PDB file of C-alpha atoms and ligand atoms in Angstrom:
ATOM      1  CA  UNK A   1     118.506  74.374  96.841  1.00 33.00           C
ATOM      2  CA  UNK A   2     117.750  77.461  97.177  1.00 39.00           C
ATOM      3  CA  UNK A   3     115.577  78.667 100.120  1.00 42.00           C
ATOM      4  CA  UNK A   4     111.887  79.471  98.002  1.00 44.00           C
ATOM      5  CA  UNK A   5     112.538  75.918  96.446  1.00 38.00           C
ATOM      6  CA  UNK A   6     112.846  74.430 100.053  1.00 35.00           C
ATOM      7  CA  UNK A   7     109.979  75.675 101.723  1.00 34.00           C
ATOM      8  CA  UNK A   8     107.576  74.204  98.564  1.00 36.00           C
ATOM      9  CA  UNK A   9     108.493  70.719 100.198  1.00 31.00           C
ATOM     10  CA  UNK A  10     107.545  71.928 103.898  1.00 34.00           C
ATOM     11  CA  UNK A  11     104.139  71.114 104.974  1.00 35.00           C
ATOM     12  CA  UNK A  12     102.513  72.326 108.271  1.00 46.00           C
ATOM     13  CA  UNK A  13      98.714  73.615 109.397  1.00 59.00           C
ATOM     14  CA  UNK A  14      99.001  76.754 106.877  1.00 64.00           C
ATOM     15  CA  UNK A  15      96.193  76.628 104.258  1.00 64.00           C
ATOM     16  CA  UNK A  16      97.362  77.039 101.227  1.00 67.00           C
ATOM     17  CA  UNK A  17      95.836  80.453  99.986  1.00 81.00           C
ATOM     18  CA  UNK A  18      95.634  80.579  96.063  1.00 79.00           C
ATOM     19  CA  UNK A  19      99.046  81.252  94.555  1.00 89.00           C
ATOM     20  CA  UNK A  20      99.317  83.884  92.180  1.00 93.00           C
ATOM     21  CA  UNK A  21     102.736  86.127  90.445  1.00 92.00           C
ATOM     22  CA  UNK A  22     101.494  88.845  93.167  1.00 92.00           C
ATOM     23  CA  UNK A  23     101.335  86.649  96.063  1.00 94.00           C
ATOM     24  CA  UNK A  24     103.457  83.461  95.277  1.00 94.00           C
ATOM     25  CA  UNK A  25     106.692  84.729  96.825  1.00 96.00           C
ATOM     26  CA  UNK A  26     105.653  86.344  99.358  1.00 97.00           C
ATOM     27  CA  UNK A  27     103.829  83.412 100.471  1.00 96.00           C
ATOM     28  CA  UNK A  28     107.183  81.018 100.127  1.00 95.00           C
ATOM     29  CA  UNK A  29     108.887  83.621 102.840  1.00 97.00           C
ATOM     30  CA  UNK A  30     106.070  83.497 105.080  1.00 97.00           C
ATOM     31  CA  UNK A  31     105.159  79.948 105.018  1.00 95.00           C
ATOM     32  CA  UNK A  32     109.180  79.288 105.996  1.00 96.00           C
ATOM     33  CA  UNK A  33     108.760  81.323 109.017  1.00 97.00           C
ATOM     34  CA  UNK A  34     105.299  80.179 109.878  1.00 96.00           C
ATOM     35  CA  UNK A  35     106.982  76.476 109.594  1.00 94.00           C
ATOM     36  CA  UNK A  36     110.047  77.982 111.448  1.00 95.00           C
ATOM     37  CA  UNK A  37     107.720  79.093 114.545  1.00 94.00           C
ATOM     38  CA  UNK A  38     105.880  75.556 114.589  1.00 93.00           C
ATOM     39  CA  UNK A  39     102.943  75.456 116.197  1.00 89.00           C
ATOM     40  CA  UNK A  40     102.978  78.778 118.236  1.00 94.00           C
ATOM     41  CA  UNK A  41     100.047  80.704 117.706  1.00 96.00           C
ATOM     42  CA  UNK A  42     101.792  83.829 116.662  1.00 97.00           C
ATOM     43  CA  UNK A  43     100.090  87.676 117.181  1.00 97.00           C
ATOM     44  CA  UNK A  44     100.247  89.166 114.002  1.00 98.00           C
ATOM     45  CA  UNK A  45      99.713  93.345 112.683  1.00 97.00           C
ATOM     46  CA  UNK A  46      99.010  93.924 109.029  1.00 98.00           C
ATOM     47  CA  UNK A  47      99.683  97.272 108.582  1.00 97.00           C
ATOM     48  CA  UNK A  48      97.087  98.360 105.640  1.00 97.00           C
ATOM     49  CA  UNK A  49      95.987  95.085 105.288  1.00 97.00           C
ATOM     50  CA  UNK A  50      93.246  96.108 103.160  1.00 96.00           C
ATOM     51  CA  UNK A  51      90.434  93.269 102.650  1.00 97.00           C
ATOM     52  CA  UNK A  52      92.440  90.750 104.293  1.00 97.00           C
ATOM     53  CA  UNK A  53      94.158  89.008 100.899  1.00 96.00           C
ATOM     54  CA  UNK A  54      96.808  87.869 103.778  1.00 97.00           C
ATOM     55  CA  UNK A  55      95.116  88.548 107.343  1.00 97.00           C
ATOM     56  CA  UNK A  56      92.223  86.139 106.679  1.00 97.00           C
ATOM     57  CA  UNK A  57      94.936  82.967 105.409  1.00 96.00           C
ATOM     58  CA  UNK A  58      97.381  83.788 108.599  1.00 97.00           C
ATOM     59  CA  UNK A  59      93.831  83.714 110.701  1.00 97.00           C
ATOM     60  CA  UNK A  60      92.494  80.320 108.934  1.00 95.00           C
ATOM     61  CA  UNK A  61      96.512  79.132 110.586  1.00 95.00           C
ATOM     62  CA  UNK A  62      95.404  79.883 113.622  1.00 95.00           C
ATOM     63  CA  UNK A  63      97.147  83.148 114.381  1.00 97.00           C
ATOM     64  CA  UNK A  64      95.632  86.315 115.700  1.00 97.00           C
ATOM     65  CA  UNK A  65      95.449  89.009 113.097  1.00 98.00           C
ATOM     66  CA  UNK A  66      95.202  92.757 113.841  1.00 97.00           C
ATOM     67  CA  UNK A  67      94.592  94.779 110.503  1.00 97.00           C
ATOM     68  CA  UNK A  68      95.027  98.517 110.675  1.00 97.00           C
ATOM     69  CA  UNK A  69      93.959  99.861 107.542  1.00 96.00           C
ATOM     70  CA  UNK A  70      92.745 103.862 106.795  1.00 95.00           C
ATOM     71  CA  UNK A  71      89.990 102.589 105.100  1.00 97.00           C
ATOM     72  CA  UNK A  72      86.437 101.704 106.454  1.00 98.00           C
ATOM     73  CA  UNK A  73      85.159  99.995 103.463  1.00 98.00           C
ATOM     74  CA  UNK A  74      88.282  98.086 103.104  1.00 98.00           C
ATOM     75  CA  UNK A  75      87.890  97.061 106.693  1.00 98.00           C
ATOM     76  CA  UNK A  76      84.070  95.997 106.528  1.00 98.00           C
ATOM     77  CA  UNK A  77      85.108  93.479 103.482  1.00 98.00           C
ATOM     78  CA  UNK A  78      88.168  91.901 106.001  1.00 98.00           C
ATOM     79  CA  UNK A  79      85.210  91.758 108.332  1.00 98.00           C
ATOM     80  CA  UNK A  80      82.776  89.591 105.709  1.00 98.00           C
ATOM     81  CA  UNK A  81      85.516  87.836 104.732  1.00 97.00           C
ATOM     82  CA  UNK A  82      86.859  86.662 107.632  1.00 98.00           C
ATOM     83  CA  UNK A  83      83.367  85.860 108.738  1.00 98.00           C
ATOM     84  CA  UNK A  84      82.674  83.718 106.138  1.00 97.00           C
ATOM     85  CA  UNK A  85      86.098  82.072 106.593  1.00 96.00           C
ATOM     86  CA  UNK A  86      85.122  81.026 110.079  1.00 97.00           C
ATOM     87  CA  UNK A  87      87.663  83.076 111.528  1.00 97.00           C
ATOM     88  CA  UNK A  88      85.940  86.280 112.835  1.00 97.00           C
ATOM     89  CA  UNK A  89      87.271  85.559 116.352  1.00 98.00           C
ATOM     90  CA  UNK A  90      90.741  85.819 115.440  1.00 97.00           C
ATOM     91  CA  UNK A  91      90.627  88.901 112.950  1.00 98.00           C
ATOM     92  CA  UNK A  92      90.387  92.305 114.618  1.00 97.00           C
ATOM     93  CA  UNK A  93      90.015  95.516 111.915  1.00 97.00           C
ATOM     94  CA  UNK A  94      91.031  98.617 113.702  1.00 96.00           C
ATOM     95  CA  UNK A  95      90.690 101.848 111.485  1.00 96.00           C
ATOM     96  CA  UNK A  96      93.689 104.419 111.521  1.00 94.00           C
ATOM     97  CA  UNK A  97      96.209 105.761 109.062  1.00 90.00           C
ATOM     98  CA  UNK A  98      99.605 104.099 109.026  1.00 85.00           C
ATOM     99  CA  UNK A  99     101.516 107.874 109.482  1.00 83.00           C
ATOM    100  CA  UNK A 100     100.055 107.367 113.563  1.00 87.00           C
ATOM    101  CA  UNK A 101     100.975 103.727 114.027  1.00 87.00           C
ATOM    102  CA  UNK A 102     103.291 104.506 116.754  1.00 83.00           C
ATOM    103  CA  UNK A 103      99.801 106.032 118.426  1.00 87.00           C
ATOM    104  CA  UNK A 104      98.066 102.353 117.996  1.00 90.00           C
ATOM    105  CA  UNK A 105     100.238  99.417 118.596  1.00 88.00           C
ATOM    106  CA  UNK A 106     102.042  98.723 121.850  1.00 88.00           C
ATOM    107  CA  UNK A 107     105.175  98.348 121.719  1.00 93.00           C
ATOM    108  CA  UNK A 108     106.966  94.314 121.323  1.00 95.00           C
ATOM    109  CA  UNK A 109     103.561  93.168 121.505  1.00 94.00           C
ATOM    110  CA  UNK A 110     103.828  91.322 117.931  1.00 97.00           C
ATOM    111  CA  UNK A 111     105.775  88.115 116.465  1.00 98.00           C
ATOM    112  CA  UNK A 112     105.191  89.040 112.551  1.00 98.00           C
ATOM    113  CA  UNK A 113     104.629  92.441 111.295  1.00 98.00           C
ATOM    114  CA  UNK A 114     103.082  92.591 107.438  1.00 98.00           C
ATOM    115  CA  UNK A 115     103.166  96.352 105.536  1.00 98.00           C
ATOM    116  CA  UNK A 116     102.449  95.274 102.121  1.00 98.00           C
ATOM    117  CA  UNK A 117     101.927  98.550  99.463  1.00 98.00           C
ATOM    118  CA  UNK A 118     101.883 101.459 102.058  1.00 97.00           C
ATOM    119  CA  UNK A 119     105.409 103.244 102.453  1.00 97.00           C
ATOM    120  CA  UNK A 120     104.739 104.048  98.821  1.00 97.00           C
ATOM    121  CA  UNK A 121     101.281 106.088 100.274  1.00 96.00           C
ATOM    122  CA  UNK A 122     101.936 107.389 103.699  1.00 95.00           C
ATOM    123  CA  UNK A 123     103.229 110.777 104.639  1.00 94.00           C
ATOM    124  CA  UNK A 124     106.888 109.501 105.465  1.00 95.00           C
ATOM    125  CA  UNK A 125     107.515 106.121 105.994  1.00 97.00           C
ATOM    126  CA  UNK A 126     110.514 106.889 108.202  1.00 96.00           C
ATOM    127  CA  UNK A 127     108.266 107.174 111.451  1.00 94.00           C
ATOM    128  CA  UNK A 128     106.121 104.496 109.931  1.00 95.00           C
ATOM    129  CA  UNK A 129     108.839 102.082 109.661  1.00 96.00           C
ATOM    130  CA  UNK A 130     110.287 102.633 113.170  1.00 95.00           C
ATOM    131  CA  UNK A 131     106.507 102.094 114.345  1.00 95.00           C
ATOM    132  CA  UNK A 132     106.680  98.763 113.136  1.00 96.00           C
ATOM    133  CA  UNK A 133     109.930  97.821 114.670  1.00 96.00           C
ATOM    134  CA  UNK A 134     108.669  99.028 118.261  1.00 95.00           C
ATOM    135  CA  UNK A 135     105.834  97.062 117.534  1.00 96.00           C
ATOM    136  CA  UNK A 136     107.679  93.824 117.160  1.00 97.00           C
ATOM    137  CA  UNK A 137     108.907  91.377 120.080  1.00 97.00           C
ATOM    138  CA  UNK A 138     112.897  90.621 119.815  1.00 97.00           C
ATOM    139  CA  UNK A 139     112.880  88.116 117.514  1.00 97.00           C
ATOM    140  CA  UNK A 140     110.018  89.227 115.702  1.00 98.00           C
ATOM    141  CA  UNK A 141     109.805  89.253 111.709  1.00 98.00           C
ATOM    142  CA  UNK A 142     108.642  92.286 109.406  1.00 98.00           C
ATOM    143  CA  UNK A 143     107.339  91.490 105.878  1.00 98.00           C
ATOM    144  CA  UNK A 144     107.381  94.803 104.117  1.00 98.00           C
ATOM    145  CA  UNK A 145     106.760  95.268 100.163  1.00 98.00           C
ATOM    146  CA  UNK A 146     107.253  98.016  98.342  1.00 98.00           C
ATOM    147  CA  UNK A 147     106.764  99.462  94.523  1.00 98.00           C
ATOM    148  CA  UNK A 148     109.820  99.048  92.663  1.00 98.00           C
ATOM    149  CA  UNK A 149     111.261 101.784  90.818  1.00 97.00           C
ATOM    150  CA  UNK A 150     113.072 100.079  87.883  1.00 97.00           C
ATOM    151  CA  UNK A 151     110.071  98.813  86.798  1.00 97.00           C
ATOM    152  CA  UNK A 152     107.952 102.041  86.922  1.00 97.00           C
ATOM    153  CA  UNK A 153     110.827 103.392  84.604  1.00 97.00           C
ATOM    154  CA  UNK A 154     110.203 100.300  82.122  1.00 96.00           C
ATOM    155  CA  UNK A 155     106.728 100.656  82.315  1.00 95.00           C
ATOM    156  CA  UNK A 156     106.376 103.654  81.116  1.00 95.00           C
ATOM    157  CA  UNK A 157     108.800 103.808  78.778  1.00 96.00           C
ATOM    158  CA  UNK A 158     107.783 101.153  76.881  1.00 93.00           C
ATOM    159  CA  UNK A 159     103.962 102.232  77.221  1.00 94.00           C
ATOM    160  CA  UNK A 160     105.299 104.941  75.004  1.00 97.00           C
ATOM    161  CA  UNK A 161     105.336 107.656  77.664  1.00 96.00           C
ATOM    162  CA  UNK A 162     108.859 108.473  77.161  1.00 97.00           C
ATOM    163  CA  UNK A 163     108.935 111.598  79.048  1.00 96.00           C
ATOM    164  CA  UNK A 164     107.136 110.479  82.193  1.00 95.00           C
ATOM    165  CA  UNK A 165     110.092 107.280  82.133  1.00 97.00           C
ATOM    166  CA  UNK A 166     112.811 110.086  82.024  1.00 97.00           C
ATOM    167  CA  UNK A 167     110.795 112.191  85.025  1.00 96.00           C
ATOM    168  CA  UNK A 168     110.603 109.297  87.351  1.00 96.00           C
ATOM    169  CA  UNK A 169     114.189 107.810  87.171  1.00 97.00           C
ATOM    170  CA  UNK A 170     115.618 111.143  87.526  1.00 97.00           C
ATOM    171  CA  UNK A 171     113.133 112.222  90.613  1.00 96.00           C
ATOM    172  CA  UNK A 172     115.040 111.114  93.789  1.00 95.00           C
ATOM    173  CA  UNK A 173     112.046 110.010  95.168  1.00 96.00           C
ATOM    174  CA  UNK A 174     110.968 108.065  92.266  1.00 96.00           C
ATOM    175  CA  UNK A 175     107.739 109.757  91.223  1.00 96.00           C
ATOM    176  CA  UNK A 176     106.664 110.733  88.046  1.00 93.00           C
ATOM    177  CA  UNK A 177     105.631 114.371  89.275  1.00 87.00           C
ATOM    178  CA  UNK A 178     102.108 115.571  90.853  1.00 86.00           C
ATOM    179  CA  UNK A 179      99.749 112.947  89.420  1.00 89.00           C
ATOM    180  CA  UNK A 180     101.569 110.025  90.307  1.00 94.00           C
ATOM    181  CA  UNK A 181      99.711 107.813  92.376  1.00 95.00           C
ATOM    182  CA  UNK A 182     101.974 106.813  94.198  1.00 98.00           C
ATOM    183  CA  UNK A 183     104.269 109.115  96.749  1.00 97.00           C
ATOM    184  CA  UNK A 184     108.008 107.429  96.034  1.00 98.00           C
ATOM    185  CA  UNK A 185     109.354 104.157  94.782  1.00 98.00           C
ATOM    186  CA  UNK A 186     112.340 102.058  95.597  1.00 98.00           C
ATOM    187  CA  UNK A 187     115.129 100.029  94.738  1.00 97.00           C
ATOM    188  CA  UNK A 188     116.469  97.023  96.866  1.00 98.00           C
ATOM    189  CA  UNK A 189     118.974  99.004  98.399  1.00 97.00           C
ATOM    190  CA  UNK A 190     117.071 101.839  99.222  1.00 97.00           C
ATOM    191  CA  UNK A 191     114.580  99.750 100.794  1.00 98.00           C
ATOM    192  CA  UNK A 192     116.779  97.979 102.827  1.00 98.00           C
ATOM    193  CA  UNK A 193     118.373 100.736 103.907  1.00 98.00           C
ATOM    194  CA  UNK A 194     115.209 102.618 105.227  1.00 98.00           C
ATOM    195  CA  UNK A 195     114.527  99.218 107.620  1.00 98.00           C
ATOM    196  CA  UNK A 196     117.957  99.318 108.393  1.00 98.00           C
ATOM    197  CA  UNK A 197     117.644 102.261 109.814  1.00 98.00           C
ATOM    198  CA  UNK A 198     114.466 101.575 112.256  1.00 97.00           C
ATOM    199  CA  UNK A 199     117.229  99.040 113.653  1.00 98.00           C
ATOM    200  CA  UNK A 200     115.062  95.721 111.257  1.00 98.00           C
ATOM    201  CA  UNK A 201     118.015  93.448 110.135  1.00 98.00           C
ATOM    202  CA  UNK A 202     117.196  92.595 106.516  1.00 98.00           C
ATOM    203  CA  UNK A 203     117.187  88.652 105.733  1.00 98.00           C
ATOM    204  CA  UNK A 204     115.603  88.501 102.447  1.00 98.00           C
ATOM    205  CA  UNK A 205     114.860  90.735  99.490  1.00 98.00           C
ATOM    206  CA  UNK A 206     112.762  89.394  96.746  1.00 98.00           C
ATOM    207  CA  UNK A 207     110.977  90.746  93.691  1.00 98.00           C
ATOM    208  CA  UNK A 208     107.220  90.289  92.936  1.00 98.00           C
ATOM    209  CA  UNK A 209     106.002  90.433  89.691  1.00 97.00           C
ATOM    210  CA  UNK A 210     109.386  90.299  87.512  1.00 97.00           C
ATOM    211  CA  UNK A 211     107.362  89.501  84.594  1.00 96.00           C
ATOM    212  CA  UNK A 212     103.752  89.303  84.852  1.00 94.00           C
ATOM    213  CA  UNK A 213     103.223  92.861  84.503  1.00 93.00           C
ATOM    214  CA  UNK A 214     105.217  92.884  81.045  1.00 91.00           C
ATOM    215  CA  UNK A 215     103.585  89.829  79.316  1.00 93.00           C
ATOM    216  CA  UNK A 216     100.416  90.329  77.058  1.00 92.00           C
ATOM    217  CA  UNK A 217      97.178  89.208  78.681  1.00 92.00           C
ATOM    218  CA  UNK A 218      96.985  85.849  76.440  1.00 94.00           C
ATOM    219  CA  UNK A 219     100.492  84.491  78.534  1.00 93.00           C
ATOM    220  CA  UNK A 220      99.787  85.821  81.831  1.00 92.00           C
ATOM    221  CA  UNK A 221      96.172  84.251  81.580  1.00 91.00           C
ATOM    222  CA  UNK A 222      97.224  81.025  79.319  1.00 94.00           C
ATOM    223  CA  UNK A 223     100.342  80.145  81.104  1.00 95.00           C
ATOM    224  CA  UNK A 224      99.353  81.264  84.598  1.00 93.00           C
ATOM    225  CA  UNK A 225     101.117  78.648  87.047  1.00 94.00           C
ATOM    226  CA  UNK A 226     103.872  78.143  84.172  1.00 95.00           C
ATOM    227  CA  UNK A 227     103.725  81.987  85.194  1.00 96.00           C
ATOM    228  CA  UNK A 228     104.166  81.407  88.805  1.00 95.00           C
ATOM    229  CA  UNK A 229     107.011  79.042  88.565  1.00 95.00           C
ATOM    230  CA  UNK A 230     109.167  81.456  86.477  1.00 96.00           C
ATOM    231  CA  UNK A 231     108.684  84.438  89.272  1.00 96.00           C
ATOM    232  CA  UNK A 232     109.890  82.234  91.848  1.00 95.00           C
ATOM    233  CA  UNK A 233     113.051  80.683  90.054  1.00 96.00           C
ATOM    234  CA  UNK A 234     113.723  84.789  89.467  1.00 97.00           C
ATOM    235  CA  UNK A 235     112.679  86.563  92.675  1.00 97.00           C
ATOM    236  CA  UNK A 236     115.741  85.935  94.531  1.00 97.00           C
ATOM    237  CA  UNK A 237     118.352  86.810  91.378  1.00 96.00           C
ATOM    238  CA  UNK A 238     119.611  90.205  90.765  1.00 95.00           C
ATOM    239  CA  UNK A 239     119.071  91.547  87.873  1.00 96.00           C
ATOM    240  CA  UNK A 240     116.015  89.889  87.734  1.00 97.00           C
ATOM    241  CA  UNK A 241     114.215  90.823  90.944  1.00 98.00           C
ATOM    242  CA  UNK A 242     115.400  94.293  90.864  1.00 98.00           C
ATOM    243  CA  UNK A 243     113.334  94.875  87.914  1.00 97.00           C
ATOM    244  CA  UNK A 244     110.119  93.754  89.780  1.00 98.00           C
ATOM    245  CA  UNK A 245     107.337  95.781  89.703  1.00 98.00           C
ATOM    246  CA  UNK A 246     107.256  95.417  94.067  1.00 98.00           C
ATOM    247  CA  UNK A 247     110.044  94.345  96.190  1.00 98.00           C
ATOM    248  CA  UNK A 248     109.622  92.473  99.598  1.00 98.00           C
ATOM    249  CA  UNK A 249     111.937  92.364 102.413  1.00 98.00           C
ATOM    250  CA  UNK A 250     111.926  89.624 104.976  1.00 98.00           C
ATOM    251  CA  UNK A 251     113.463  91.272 108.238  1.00 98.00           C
ATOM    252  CA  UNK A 252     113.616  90.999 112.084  1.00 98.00           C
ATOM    253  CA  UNK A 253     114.072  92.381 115.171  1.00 98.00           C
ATOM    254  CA  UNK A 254     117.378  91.472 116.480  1.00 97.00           C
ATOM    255  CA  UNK A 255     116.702  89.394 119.559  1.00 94.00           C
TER     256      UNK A 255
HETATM  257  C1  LIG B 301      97.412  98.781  97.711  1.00 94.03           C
HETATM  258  S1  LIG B 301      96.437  98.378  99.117  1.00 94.03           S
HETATM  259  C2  LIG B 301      97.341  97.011  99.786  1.00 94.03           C
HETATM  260  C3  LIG B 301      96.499  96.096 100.590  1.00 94.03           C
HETATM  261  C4  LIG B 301      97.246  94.888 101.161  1.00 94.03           C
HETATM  262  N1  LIG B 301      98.304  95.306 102.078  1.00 94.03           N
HETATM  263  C5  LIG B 301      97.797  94.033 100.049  1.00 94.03           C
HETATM  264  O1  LIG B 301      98.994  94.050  99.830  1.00 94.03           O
HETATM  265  O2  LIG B 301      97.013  93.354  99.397  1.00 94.03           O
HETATM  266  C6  LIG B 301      96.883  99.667 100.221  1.00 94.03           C
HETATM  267  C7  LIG B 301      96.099  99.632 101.485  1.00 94.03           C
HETATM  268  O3  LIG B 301      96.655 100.584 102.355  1.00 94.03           O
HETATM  269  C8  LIG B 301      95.603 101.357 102.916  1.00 94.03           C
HETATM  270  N2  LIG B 301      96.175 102.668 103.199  1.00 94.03           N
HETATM  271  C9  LIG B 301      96.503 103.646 102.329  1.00 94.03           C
HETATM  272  N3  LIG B 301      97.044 104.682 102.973  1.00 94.03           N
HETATM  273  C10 LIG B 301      97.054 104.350 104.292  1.00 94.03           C
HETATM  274  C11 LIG B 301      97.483 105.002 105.462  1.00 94.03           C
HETATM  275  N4  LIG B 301      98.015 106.201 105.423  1.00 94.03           N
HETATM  276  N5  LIG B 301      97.332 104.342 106.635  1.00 94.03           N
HETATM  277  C12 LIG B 301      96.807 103.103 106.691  1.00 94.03           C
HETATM  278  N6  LIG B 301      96.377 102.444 105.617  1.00 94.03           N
HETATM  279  C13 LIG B 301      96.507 103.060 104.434  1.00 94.03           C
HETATM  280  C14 LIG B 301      94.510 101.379 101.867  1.00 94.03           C
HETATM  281  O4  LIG B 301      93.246 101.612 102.458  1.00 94.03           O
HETATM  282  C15 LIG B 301      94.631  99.982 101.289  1.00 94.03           C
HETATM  283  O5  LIG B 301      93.833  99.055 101.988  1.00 94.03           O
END
């Protein structure tokens, strides 16, 4: 059985936040280390956690969140919403960009470090990266998710925009020039090889959103936890999950 099917049977305090093709997966790694830490009330960084789509469930398990987001209107909805989830006491927003991390956190204060959608943003994620592996006890885990480049290529290829497709898969960054939103774009190895380097030993690499963002609206919306069920029986398989629109590594600090 393989290990996303495995943790679907587990059942501990964890609320069950709703499951969707963007957070399904990532949910199945996180639940199996929240149910691997039992009942330890685990100090957690989100690193751009935005409005709290994941700070505000890991709060509701009874874990102590720390969001560090650039944005202060982003951080005023984590506020409301973690207010109105009761949990308000265990949800700190503190406002600061990602590129000065190292400047925020102490070091191996932290027992799960979440950077969901921001090395794709930041100035270099290098520094970033290392930031969040000083910021993690021995034995502490690192959910990181990043935009996928294969799928950027697809996209836009089969949006018609042939030559933006042939600009980003031949850009080593994977960027489709000056008006891309985004600042790079990876592939699993590339990815892996970046946390690698911070000294993060990779456990899991998974894609998110394999097909959700290529199906018309009518299947996505019709078929929705038919939907869900497919991404997870194809996040762990090559070449499936290297064609994901985001890929998210599950790694740790050696102990
Ligand atoms: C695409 S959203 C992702 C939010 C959340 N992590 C998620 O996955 O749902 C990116 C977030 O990163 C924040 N952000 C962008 N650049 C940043 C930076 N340099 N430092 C810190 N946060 C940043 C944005 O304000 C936003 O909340």
């Amino acid at each position: 059985m393989t290990r996303l099917g495995r943790v679907e049977q587990t059942r501990g305090r964890f609320a069950e936040p709703p499951l969707t093709p963007r957070t399904a997966v990532i949910w199945s790694v996180l639940r199996a280390e929240l149910d691997r830490r039992g009942d330890a009330e685990l100090t957690v960084l989100d690193v751009g956690g935005g409005t709290g789509g994941f700070a505000v469930p890991l709060a509701r398990a009874g874990h102590r969140v720390t969001v560090v987001d650039a944005s202060p209107d982003a951080l005023a909805a984590l506020t409301r919403r973690a207010a109105e989830a009761g949990v308000a006491d265990r949800v700190a927003a503190v406002q600061g960009d990602g590129d000065a991390l190292a400047e925020l956190v102490e070091p191996a204060g932290v027992d799960l470090v979440l950077c969901h959608a921001v090395l794709e943003v930041v100035d270099d994620p290098t520094p970033v990266v290392a930031a969040l592996a000083t910021a993690l006890r021995p034995g502490g885990a690192a959910s990181v998710l990043v935009a996928g480049r294969a799928a950027a290529v697809l996209g836009r290829a089969m949006n018609g925009h042939l030559d933006v497709a042939t600009t980003l898969a031949a850009d080593p960054a994977g960027t489709a020039g000056p008006r891309d939103m985004l600042r790079r774009r990876y592939d699993a190895s590339g990815a892996a090889a970046l946390l690698g380097a911070a000294g993060l030993v990779v456990e899991e690499i998974h894609g998110v959103r394999v097909l959700a963002d290529l199906l018309p609206a009518a299947v996505a919306d019709g078929q929705s936890a038919a939907l869900v069920e497919l991404e997870r029986a194809l996040a762990a398989q090559p070449p499936y999950r290297d064609l994901a629109a985001q890929l998210h590594l599950f790694a740790r600090r050696p102990a």
